Amino acid sequence: MKFDIDNPREKDLTTFQRLQLQINGDVAVGKHTRQGWSGDLTFYAFRCQKHGLVCDYLHGHWETLSCPKCVDEKIKAYELEP
């Protein structure tokens, strides 16, 4: 079964992945390609303090993970188009 990056559930992680998540704070869940992308990126599951388990890919030079739900909330707060 392929891990659903849009609706991550801890029960879909393997035991080893759950252990990695607990120790490292994030865990790679596979390579995925979004519509309009020319290639795939590795997505990571991690915990957001507000939204729980979420998935995202590494961003920018510092390769940071951001909760996509928090980002969407910030965009809506500033009334910008996503």
PDB file of C-alpha atoms in Angstrom:
ATOM      1  CA  MET A   1       0.000   0.000   0.000  1.00  0.00           C
ATOM      2  CA  LYS A   2       1.313   3.428  -0.950  1.00  0.00           C
ATOM      3  CA  PHE A   3       1.451   5.968   1.876  1.00  0.00           C
ATOM      4  CA  ASP A   4      -1.184   8.702   1.404  1.00  0.00           C
ATOM      5  CA  ILE A   5       0.742  11.973   1.751  1.00  0.00           C
ATOM      6  CA  ASP A   6      -2.462  14.042   1.623  1.00  0.00           C
ATOM      7  CA  ASN A   7      -4.072  12.148   4.500  1.00  0.00           C
ATOM      8  CA  PRO A   8      -1.245  10.670   6.599  1.00  0.00           C
ATOM      9  CA  ARG A   9      -2.150   8.198   9.318  1.00  0.00           C
ATOM     10  CA  GLU A  10       0.309   6.807  11.818  1.00  0.00           C
ATOM     11  CA  LYS A  11      -1.174   3.329  11.458  1.00  0.00           C
ATOM     12  CA  ASP A  12      -0.028   3.330   7.803  1.00  0.00           C
ATOM     13  CA  LEU A  13       3.614   3.698   8.892  1.00  0.00           C
ATOM     14  CA  THR A  14       5.721   0.612   9.428  1.00  0.00           C
ATOM     15  CA  THR A  15       6.969  -0.135  12.934  1.00  0.00           C
ATOM     16  CA  PHE A  16      10.454   1.010  11.893  1.00  0.00           C
ATOM     17  CA  GLN A  17       9.059   4.261  10.442  1.00  0.00           C
ATOM     18  CA  ARG A  18       7.121   4.955  13.658  1.00  0.00           C
ATOM     19  CA  LEU A  19      10.330   4.443  15.629  1.00  0.00           C
ATOM     20  CA  GLN A  20      12.233   6.811  13.295  1.00  0.00           C
ATOM     21  CA  LEU A  21       9.459   9.395  13.663  1.00  0.00           C
ATOM     22  CA  GLN A  22       9.648   9.167  17.434  1.00  0.00           C
ATOM     23  CA  ILE A  23      13.460   9.412  17.551  1.00  0.00           C
ATOM     24  CA  ASN A  24      14.216  11.809  14.674  1.00  0.00           C
ATOM     25  CA  GLY A  25      11.018  13.847  14.541  1.00  0.00           C
ATOM     26  CA  ASP A  26      10.472  13.017  10.861  1.00  0.00           C
ATOM     27  CA  VAL A  27      10.577  10.005   8.583  1.00  0.00           C
ATOM     28  CA  ALA A  28      10.803   9.579   4.807  1.00  0.00           C
ATOM     29  CA  VAL A  29       7.597   8.044   3.463  1.00  0.00           C
ATOM     30  CA  GLY A  30       8.475   7.807  -0.213  1.00  0.00           C
ATOM     31  CA  LYS A  31       8.961   9.694  -3.444  1.00  0.00           C
ATOM     32  CA  HIS A  32       5.935  11.372  -4.963  1.00  0.00           C
ATOM     33  CA  THR A  33       5.173  13.573  -7.954  1.00  0.00           C
ATOM     34  CA  ARG A  34       2.516  16.273  -7.760  1.00  0.00           C
ATOM     35  CA  GLN A  35       0.443  17.325 -10.747  1.00  0.00           C
ATOM     36  CA  GLY A  36       2.470  19.700 -12.891  1.00  0.00           C
ATOM     37  CA  TRP A  37       5.836  18.610 -11.492  1.00  0.00           C
ATOM     38  CA  SER A  38       8.498  17.299 -13.836  1.00  0.00           C
ATOM     39  CA  GLY A  39      10.020  14.921 -11.276  1.00  0.00           C
ATOM     40  CA  ASP A  40       9.510  13.394  -7.884  1.00  0.00           C
ATOM     41  CA  LEU A  41      10.617  14.482  -4.418  1.00  0.00           C
ATOM     42  CA  THR A  42      10.998  12.593  -1.170  1.00  0.00           C
ATOM     43  CA  PHE A  43       8.154  13.360   1.227  1.00  0.00           C
ATOM     44  CA  TYR A  44       8.527  13.200   5.002  1.00  0.00           C
ATOM     45  CA  ALA A  45       5.967  12.610   7.734  1.00  0.00           C
ATOM     46  CA  PHE A  46       6.362  14.726  10.864  1.00  0.00           C
ATOM     47  CA  ARG A  47       4.250  16.113  13.672  1.00  0.00           C
ATOM     48  CA  CYS A  48       2.844  19.621  13.659  1.00  0.00           C
ATOM     49  CA  GLN A  49       1.928  20.883  17.141  1.00  0.00           C
ATOM     50  CA  LYS A  50      -1.387  22.157  15.780  1.00  0.00           C
ATOM     51  CA  HIS A  51      -2.361  19.623  13.085  1.00  0.00           C
ATOM     52  CA  GLY A  52      -0.731  16.376  14.184  1.00  0.00           C
ATOM     53  CA  LEU A  53       0.844  14.067  11.604  1.00  0.00           C
ATOM     54  CA  VAL A  54       1.439  15.821   8.254  1.00  0.00           C
ATOM     55  CA  CYS A  55       3.626  15.299   5.171  1.00  0.00           C
ATOM     56  CA  ASP A  56       5.795  17.681   3.207  1.00  0.00           C
ATOM     57  CA  TYR A  57       8.992  17.799   1.172  1.00  0.00           C
ATOM     58  CA  LEU A  58      12.196  19.669   2.005  1.00  0.00           C
ATOM     59  CA  HIS A  59      12.150  23.364   1.069  1.00  0.00           C
ATOM     60  CA  GLY A  60      14.935  25.769   0.208  1.00  0.00           C
ATOM     61  CA  HIS A  61      18.622  25.917   0.885  1.00  0.00           C
ATOM     62  CA  TRP A  62      18.187  24.949   4.546  1.00  0.00           C
ATOM     63  CA  GLU A  63      15.934  22.016   3.578  1.00  0.00           C
ATOM     64  CA  THR A  64      13.207  22.753   6.101  1.00  0.00           C
ATOM     65  CA  LEU A  65       9.857  21.038   6.550  1.00  0.00           C
ATOM     66  CA  SER A  66       6.733  23.169   6.921  1.00  0.00           C
ATOM     67  CA  CYS A  67       3.259  22.045   7.869  1.00  0.00           C
ATOM     68  CA  PRO A  68       1.229  22.526   4.662  1.00  0.00           C
ATOM     69  CA  LYS A  69      -1.935  23.180   6.701  1.00  0.00           C
ATOM     70  CA  CYS A  70      -0.239  25.956   8.696  1.00  0.00           C
ATOM     71  CA  VAL A  71       1.112  27.461   5.471  1.00  0.00           C
ATOM     72  CA  ASP A  72      -2.386  27.422   3.943  1.00  0.00           C
ATOM     73  CA  GLU A  73      -3.794  29.124   7.052  1.00  0.00           C
ATOM     74  CA  LYS A  74      -1.147  31.861   6.831  1.00  0.00           C
ATOM     75  CA  ILE A  75      -1.875  32.383   3.134  1.00  0.00           C
ATOM     76  CA  LYS A  76      -5.608  32.670   3.798  1.00  0.00           C
ATOM     77  CA  ALA A  77      -4.963  35.076   6.671  1.00  0.00           C
ATOM     78  CA  TYR A  78      -3.144  37.387   4.289  1.00  0.00           C
ATOM     79  CA  GLU A  79      -5.776  36.791   1.594  1.00  0.00           C
ATOM     80  CA  LEU A  80      -3.267  35.619  -0.976  1.00  0.00           C
ATOM     81  CA  GLU A  81      -3.944  33.077  -3.668  1.00  0.00           C
ATOM     82  CA  PRO A  82      -2.171  29.742  -3.073  1.00  0.00           C
TER      83      PRO A  82
END
